[in-house]
Coordinates of C-alpha atoms in Angstrom, one line a residue:
Chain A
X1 CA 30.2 30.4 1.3
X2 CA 29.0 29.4 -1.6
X3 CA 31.0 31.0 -4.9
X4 CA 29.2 33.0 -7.7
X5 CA 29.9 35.5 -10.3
X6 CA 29.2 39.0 -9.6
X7 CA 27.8 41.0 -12.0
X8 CA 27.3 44.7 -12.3
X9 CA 24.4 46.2 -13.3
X10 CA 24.6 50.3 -14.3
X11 CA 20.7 50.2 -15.4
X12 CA 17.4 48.3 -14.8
X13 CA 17.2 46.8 -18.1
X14 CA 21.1 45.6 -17.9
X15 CA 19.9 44.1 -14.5
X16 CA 17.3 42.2 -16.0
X17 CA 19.0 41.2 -18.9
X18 CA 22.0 39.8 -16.5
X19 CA 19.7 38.0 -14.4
X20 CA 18.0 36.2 -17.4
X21 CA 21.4 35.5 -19.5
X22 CA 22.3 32.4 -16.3
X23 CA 20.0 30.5 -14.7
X24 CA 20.2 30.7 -10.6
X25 CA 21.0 34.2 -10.8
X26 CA 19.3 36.6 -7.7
X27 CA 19.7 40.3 -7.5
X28 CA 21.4 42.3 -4.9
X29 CA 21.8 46.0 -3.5
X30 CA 23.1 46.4 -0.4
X31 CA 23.4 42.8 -0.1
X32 CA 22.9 42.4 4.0
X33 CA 20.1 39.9 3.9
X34 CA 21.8 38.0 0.8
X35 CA 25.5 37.9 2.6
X36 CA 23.4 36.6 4.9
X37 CA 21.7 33.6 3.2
X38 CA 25.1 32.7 1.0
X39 CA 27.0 32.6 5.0
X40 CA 23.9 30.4 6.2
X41 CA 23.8 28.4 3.4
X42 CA 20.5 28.8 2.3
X43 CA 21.0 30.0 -1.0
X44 CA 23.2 29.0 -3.9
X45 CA 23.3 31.3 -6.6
X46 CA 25.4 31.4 -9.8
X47 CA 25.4 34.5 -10.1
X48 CA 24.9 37.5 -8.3
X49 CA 23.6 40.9 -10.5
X50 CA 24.7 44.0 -8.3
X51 CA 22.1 46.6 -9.0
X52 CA 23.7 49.2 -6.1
X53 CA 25.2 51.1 -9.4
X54 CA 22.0 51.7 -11.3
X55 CA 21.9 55.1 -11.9
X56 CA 18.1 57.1 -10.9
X57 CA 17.2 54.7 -8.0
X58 CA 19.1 56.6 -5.5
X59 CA 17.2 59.6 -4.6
X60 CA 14.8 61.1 -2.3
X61 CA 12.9 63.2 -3.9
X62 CA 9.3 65.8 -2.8
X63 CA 7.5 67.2 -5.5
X64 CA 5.4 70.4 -5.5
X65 CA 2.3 68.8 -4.0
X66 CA 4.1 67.3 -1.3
X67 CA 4.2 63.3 -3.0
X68 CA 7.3 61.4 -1.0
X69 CA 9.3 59.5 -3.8
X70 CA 12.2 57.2 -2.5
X71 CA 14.9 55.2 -4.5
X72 CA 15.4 51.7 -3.6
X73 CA 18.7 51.9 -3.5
X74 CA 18.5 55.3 -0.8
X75 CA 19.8 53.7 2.5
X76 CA 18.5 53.5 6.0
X77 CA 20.6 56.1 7.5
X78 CA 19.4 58.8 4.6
X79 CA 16.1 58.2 4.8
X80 CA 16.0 58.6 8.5
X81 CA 18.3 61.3 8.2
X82 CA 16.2 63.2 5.4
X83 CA 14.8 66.8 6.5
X84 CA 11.7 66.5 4.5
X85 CA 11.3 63.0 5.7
X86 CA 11.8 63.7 9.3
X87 CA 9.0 66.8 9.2
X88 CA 6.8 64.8 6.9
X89 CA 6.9 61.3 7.1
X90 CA 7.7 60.8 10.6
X91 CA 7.2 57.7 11.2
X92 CA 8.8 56.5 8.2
X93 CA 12.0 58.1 9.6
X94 CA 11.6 56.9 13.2
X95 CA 10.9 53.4 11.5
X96 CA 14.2 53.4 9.8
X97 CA 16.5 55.3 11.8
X98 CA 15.3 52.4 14.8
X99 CA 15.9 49.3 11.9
X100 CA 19.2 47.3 12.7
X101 CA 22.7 49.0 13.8
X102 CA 24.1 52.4 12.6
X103 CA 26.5 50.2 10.4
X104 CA 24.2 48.1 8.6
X105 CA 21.6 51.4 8.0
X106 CA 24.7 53.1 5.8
X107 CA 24.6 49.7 3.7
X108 CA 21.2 48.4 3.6
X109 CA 18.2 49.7 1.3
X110 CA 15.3 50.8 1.8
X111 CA 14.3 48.2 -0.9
X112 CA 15.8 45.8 0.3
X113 CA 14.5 46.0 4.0
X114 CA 11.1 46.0 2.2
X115 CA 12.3 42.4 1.0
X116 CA 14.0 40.9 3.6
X117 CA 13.4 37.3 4.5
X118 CA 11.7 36.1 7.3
X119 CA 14.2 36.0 10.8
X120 CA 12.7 32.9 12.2
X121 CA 15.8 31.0 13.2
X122 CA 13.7 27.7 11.7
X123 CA 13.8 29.5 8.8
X124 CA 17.7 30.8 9.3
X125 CA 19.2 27.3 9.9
X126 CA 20.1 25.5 6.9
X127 CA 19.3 21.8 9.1
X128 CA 15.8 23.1 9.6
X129 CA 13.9 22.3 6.1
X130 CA 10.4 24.2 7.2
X131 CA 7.6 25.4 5.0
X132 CA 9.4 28.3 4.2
X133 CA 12.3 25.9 2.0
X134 CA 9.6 23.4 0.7
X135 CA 9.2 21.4 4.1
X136 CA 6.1 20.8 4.9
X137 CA 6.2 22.0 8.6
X138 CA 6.7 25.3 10.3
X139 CA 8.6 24.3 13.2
X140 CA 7.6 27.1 15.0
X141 CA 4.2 25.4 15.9
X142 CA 6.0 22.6 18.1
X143 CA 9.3 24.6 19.0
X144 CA 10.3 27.9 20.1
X145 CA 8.0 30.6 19.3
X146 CA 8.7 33.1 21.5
X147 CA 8.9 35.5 18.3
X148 CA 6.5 34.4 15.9
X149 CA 3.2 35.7 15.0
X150 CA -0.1 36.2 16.3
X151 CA -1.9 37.5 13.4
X152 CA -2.0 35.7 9.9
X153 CA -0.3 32.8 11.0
X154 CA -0.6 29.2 8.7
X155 CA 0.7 27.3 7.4
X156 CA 4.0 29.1 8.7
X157 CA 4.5 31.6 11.0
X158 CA 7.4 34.0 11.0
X159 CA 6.7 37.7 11.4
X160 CA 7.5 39.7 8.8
X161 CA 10.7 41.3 9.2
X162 CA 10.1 44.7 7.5
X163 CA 10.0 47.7 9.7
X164 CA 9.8 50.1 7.0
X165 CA 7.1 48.3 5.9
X166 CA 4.5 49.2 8.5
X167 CA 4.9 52.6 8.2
X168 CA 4.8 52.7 4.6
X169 CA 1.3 50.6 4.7
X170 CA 0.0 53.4 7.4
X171 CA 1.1 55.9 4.6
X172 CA -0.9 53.9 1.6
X173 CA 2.3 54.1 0.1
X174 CA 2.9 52.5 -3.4
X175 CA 5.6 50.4 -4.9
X176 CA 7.1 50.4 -8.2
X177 CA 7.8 47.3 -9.9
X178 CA 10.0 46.9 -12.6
X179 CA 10.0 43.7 -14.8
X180 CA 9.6 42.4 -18.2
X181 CA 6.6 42.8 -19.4
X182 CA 6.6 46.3 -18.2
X183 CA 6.2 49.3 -15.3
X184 CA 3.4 48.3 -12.9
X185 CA 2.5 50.3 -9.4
X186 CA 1.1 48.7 -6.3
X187 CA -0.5 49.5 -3.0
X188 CA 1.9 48.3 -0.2
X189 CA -0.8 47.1 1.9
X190 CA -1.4 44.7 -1.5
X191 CA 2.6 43.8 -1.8
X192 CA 2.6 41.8 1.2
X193 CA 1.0 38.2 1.0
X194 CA -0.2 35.8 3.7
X195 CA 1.8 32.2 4.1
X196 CA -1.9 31.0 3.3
X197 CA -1.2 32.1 0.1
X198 CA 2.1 31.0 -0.7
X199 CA 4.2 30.1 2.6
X200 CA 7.5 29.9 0.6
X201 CA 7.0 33.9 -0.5
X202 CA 6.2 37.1 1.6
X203 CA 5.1 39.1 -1.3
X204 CA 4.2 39.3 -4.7
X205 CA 7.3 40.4 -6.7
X206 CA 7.6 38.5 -10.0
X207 CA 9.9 36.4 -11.6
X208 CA 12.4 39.3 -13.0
X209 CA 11.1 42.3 -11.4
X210 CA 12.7 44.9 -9.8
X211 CA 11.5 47.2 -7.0
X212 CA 12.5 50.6 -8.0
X213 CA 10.8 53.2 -6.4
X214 CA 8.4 53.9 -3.1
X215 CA 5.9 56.3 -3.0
X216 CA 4.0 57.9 -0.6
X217 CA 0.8 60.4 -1.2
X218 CA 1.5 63.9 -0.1
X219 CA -0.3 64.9 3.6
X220 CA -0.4 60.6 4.5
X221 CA 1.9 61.7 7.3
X222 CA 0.1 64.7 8.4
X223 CA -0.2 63.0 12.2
X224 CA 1.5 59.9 12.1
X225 CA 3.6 58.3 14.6
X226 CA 5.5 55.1 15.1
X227 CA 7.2 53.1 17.9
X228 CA 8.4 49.5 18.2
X229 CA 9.3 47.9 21.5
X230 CA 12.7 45.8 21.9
X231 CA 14.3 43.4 24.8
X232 CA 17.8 45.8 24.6
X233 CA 17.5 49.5 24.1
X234 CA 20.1 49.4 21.9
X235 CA 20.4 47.3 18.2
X236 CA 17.9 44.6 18.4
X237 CA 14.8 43.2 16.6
X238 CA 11.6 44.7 17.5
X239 CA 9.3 42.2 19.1
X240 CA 6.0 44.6 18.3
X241 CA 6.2 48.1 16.2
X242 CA 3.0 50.1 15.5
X243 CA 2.9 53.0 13.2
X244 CA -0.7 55.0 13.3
X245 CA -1.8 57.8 11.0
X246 CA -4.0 59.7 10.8
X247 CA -6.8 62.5 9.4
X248 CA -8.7 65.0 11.3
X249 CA -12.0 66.9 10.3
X250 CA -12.7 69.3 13.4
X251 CA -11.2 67.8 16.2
X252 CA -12.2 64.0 15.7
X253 CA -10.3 61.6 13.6
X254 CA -11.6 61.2 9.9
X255 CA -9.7 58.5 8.8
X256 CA -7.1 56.5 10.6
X257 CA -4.6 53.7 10.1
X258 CA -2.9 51.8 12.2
X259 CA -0.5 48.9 11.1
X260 CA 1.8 46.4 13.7
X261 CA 4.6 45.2 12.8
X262 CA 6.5 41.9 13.9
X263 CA 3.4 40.3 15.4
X264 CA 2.2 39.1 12.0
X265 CA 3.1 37.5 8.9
X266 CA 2.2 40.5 6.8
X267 CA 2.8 44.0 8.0
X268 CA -0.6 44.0 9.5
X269 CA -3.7 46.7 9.7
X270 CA -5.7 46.5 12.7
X271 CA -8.9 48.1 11.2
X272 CA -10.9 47.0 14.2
X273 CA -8.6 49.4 15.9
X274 CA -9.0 51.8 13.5
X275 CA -12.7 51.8 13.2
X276 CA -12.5 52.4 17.1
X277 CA -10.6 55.9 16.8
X278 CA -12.9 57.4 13.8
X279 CA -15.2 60.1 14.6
X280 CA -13.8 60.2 18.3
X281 CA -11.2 63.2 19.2
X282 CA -7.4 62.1 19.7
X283 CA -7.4 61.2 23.9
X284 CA -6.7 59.1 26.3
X285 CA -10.0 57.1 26.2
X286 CA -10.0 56.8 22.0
X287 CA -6.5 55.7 22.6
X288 CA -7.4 52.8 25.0
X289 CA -10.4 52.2 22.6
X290 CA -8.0 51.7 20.2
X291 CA -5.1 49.5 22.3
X292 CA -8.1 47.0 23.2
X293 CA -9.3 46.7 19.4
X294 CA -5.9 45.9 17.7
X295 CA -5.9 42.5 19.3
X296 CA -9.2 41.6 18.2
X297 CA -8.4 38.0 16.3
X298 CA -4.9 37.5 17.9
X299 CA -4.2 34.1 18.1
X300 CA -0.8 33.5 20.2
X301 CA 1.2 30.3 20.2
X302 CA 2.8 28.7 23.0
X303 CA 5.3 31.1 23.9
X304 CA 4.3 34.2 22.5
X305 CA 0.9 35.5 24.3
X306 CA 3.0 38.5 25.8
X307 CA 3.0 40.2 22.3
X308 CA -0.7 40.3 22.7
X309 CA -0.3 43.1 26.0
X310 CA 2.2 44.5 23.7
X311 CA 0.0 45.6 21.3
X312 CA -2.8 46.8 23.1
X313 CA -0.1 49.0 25.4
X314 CA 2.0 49.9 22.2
X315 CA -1.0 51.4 19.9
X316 CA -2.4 52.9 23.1
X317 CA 0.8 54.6 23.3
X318 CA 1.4 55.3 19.6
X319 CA -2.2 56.9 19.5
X320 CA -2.7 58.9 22.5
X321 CA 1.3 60.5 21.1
X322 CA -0.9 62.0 18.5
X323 CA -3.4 63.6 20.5
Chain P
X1 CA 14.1 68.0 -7.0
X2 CA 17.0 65.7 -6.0
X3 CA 18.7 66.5 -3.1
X4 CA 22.5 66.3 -1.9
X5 CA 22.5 65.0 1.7
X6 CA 24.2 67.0 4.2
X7 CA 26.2 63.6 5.5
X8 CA 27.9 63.4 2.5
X9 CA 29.1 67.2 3.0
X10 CA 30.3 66.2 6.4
X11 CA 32.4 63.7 5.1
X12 CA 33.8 65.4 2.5
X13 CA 35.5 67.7 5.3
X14 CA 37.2 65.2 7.5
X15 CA 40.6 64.5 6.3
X16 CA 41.3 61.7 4.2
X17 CA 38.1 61.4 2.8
X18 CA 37.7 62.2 -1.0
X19 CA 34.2 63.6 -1.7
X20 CA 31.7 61.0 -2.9
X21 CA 30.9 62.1 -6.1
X22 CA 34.7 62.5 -6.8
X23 CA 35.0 58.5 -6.1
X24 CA 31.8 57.7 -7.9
X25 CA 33.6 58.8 -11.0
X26 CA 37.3 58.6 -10.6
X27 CA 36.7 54.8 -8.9
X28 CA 33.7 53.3 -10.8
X29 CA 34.6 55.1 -13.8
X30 CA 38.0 54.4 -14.2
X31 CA 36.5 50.2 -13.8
X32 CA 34.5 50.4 -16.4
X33 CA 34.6 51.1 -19.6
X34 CA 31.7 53.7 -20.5
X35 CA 29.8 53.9 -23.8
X36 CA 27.5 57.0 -25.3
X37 CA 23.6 55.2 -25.0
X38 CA 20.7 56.0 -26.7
X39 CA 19.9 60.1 -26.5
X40 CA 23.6 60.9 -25.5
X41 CA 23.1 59.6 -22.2
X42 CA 26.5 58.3 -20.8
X43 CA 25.6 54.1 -19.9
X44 CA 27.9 52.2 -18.6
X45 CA 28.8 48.6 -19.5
X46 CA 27.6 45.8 -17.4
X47 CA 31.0 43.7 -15.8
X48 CA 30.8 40.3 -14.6
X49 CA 33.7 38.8 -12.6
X50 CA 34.2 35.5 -11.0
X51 CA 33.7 32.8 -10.2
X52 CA 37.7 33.1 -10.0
X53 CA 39.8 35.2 -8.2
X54 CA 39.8 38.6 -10.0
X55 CA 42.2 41.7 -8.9
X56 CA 40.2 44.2 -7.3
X57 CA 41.9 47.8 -6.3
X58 CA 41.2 49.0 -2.9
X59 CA 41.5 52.0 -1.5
X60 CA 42.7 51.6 2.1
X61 CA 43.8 54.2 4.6
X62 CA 45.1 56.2 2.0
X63 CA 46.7 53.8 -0.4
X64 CA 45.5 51.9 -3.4
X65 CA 45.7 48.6 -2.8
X66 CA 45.4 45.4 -4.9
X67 CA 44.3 41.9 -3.8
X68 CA 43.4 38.8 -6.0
X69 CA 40.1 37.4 -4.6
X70 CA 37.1 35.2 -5.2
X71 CA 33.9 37.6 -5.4
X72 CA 32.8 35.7 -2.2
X73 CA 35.1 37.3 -0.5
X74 CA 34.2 39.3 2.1
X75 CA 35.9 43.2 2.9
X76 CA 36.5 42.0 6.3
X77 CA 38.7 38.9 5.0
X78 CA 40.3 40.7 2.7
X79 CA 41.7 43.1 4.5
X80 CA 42.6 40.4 7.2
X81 CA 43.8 37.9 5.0
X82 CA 45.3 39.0 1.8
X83 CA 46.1 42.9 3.7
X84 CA 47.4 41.4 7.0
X85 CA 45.3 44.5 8.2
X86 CA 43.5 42.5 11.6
X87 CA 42.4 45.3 13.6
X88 CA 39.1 44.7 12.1
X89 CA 38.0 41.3 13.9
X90 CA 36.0 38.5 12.9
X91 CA 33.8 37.6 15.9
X92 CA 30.0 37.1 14.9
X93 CA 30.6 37.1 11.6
X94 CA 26.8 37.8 11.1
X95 CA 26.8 41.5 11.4
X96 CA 25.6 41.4 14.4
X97 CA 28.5 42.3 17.0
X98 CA 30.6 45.4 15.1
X99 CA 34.3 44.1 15.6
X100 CA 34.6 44.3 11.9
X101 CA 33.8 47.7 11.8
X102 CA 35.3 50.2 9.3
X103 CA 35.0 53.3 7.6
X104 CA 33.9 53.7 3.6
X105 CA 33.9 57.1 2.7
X106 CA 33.7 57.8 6.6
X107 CA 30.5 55.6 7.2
X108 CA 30.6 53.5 9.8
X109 CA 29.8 49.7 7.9
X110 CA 30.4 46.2 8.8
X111 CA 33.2 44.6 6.8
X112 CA 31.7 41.2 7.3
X113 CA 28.5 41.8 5.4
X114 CA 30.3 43.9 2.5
X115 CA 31.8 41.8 -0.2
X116 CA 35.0 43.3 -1.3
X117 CA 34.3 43.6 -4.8
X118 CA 31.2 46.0 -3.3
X119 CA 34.1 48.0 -1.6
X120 CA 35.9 49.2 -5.3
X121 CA 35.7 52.4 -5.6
X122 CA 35.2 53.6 -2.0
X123 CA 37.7 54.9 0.4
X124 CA 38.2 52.0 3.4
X125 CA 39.6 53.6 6.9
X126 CA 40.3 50.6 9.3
X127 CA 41.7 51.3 12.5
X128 CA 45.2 51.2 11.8
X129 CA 44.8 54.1 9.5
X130 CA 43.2 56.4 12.6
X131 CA 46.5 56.4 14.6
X132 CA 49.3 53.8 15.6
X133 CA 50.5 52.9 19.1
X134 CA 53.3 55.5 18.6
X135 CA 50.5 58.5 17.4
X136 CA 47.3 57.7 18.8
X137 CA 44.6 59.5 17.7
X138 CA 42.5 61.5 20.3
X139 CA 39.9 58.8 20.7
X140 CA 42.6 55.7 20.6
X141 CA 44.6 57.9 23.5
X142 CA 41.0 58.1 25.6
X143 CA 40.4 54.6 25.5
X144 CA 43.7 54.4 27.3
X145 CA 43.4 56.8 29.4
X146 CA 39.8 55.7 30.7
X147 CA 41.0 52.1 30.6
X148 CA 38.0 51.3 28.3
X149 CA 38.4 47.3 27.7
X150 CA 39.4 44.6 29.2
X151 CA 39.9 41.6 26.5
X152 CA 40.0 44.2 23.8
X153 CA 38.8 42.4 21.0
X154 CA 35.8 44.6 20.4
X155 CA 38.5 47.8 20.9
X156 CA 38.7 48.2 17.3
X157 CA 35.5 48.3 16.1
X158 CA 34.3 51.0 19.1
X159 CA 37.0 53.0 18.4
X160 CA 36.1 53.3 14.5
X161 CA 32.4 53.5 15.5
X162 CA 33.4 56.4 17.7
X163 CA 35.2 58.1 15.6
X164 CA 32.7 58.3 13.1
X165 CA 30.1 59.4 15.7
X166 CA 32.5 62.2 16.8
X167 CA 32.9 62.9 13.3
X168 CA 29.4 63.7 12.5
X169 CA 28.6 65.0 15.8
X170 CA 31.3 66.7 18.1
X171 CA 29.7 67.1 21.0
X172 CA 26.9 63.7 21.7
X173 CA 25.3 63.6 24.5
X174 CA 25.5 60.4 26.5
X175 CA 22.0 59.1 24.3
X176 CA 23.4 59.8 21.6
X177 CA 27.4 57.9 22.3
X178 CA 24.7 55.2 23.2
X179 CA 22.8 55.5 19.6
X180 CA 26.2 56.2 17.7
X181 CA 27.4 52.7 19.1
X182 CA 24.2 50.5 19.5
X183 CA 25.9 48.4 16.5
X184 CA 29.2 47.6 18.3
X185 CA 28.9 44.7 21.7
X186 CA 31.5 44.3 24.6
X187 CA 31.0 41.1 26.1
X188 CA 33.4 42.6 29.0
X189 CA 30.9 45.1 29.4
X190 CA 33.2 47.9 29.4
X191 CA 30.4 50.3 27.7
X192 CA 30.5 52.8 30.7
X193 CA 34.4 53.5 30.4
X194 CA 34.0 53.5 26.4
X195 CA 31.2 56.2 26.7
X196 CA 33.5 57.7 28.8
X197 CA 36.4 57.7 26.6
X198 CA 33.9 59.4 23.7
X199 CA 32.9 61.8 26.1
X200 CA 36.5 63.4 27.2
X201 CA 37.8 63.2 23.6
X202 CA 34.2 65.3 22.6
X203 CA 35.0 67.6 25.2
X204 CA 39.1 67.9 24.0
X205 CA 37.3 69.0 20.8

């Protein structure tokens, strides 16, 4: 591995200020995905600013009206763990308390699961230089793509890895950005940014900004639901997740969203799928409406048209759980 | 309305773990030097270390413990290496397979993906401070009893798994063993005998 300095950061503004004092410097908090990269060799930083000791970013906290607020820094385990969270914000819960192994949920943010790199073994081996290091090919087109994507694919196409992340879009949950030039709030469905855009990025986090905080609007989980399907039962990546939520207004669906996970490059709303379930009732046939119109614009590689009946069975599932 | 999670309770009553918040002052704290900020609020000084070895002071099964390491270095090698504490094993190395697993602060974590500097301030239970061969501890003497490896090399990290899963929740049902110890692989494929072993020390209460 790679050696660095470590630095210790007890607020934001000491984080910042650490990270700009040496070039090459990253941040880290739980520091899963970043032991990661430093053991793959796939980054060499100088300098690594600990922010796991900033004071604030650690809570979980519901306000009068019901608003969800979440500190980066609050792990895995407590957020699945969390009562409020549980009754609330179920899928949220479901979403974390299913993401990697008991062990690495007691270390691993909620922030930083948010953003994690890509798991595309292209991507994960250092002797692979694809799209995502500056390459200028995704190996995944040619090679093994078994996992990759079938929505929002090119010029690379690893899923995103995220599985709080498509919960948190169903919720229209918010994200609060820390950085230089101030405080700045964004939708999570607007965080997340095709490879089109920039394939060496999966979202739009600046240059010295800090995620600090996660929000989610009071009553967004009112009927949600989330499931992801895995090869093992046990500890393993999901190969497709769906979370769905939605609003009622006398006994048919108002509003809905439903977001996949893993099958795109983005967490990714099927709003076909969506527009399918409003003004129908919560049933078996809005659910199969709804399973059929998710897939709408797939495009599976080689290897990966499987994920395709996945979707369709998993939001089928998800949807008709709610009824 | 910030709220004090009932885990951290739960810890706080199995022995030989020191409440959280005691270790979040008395560890961190005592590190760094603290300083009165703006409005009276207490701030804290921002400490860099490395690229060189530094001293860092573990706490580890009950002792305070110093080793002189790189900042790269991970928990898992430093208790191995500069400890001579090798229950914990180095298999994957990835995170992936739990043979590194420990306790900090009674979690359940994987030393290989922890840095050790990142472990300062926490209390570290590896498997040799559960039990030795001479007092096994009630999950150590089940493994025995229900024969629950065959190479063994995963042993340690299921038993620490375990106990923290038996810590948190006396009596699991079968799911639950399987939930509790979805992070920790037997290439053997012992898992039945291991879920037994959980199961009769549950029951022994």
């Amino acid at each position: 591995m790679h050696n660095f300095e470590l630095a210790k950061a007890y607020t934001t503004t000491q984080a910042r200020d650490l990270l700009a004092e040496k070039p090459n410097s990253i941040l880290k908090a739980g520091g899963i995905d970043v032991i990661d990269h430093l053991k793959q060799h796939l980054i060499a930083p100088n300098r690594l600013v600990d922010i796991k000791s900033v004071s604030g970013l650690d809570d979980i906290d519901v306000d009068r009206d019901g608003n969800l607020r979440i500190g980066a820094l609050v792990t895995l385990a407590r957020v699945a763990a969390d009562e409020d969270i549980k009754k609330d914000f179920p899928a949220l819960a479901q979403a974390c308390g299913e993401a990697a192994s008991p062990q690495i949920r007691n270390v691993a943010t909620i922030g930083g699961n948010l953003l994690q790199r890509p798991r595309c073994w292209y991507y994960r081996l250092e002797s692979y230089k694809c799209i995502k290091k500056g390459g200028d090919t995704c190996f995944a087109i040619a090679g093994m793509n078994r996992y990759n994507v079938i929505f929002g694919g090119g010029p690379a196409y690893p899923p995103h890895p995220s599985s709080a992340a498509v919960p948190l879009v169903a919720y229209g949950a918010s994200l609060v950005l820390e950085g230089p030039e101030g405080t700045r709030t964004v939708p999570a469905g607007e965080f997340f940014v095709l490879p089109d855009v920039d394939p060496e990025r999966e979202n739009t986090l600046g240059e010295g900004e800090i995620l600090t905080e996660i929000r989610v609007p009071a009553a967004a989980g009112k009927k949600s639901a989330y499931a992801e399907v895995r090869e093992r039962a046990g500890f393993d990546w999901p190969v497709v997740s769906a979370a769905v939520a939605v609003e009622e207004d006398g006994g048919s669906v108002k509003s809905a969203r439903i977001v996949l996970g893993q099958v795109a490059t983005i967490p990714w709303r099927a709003t076909k799928a969506e527009e399918a379930l409003v003004g129908q009732p919560l049933g078996a046939a809005s659910a199969e409406a709804a399973g059929q119109a998710a897939v709408d614009g797939a495009e599976p590689m080689t290897d990966n048209g499987y994920k395709v009946d996945l979707v369709t069975a998993l939001v089928r599932r998800v949807v008709a759980s709610l009824a | 309305m910030a709220r004090k999670l009932p885990a951290a309770e739960d810890q706080s009553r199995a022995p030989g773990f020191s409440r959280r918040n005691f270790l979040k002052t008395a560890g961190v704290g005592a590190a760094a030097s603290t300083v009165v900020g703006v409005g009276g609020a207490c701030t804290k000084e921002p400490t860099v270390i490395g690229p060189d070895a530094t001293t860092l002071r573990l706490r580890v099964n009950g002792t305070t413990q110093t080793v002189t390491v790189e900042p790269r270095v991970t928990l898992l090698n430093a208790l191995r290496n500069e400890l001579d504490l090798t229950g914990a094993k180095e298999v994957c190395n990835r995170g992936a397979c739990g043979g590194c697993t420990v306790l900090l602060d009674g979690d359940p974590i994987k030393a290989c993906m922890m840095l050790a500097a990142d472990a300062e301030g926490h209390e570290i239970t590896t498997v040799e401070g559960l039990g030795s061969p001479d007092e096994m501890s009630p999950l150590q003497k089940a493994f025995v009893e229900a024969d629950a490896l065959q190479c063994g090399f995963c042993t340690p990290g299921f038993v620490v798994s375990g106990t923290a899963l038996l810590a948190k929740n006396p009596d699991p049902t079968l799911d639950e063993i399987k939930d509790g110890l979805a992070g920790n692989l037997c290439r053997c494929g012992t898992y039945s005998r291991i879920f037994e072993a959980v199961q009769k020390t549950a029951r022994r209460g």
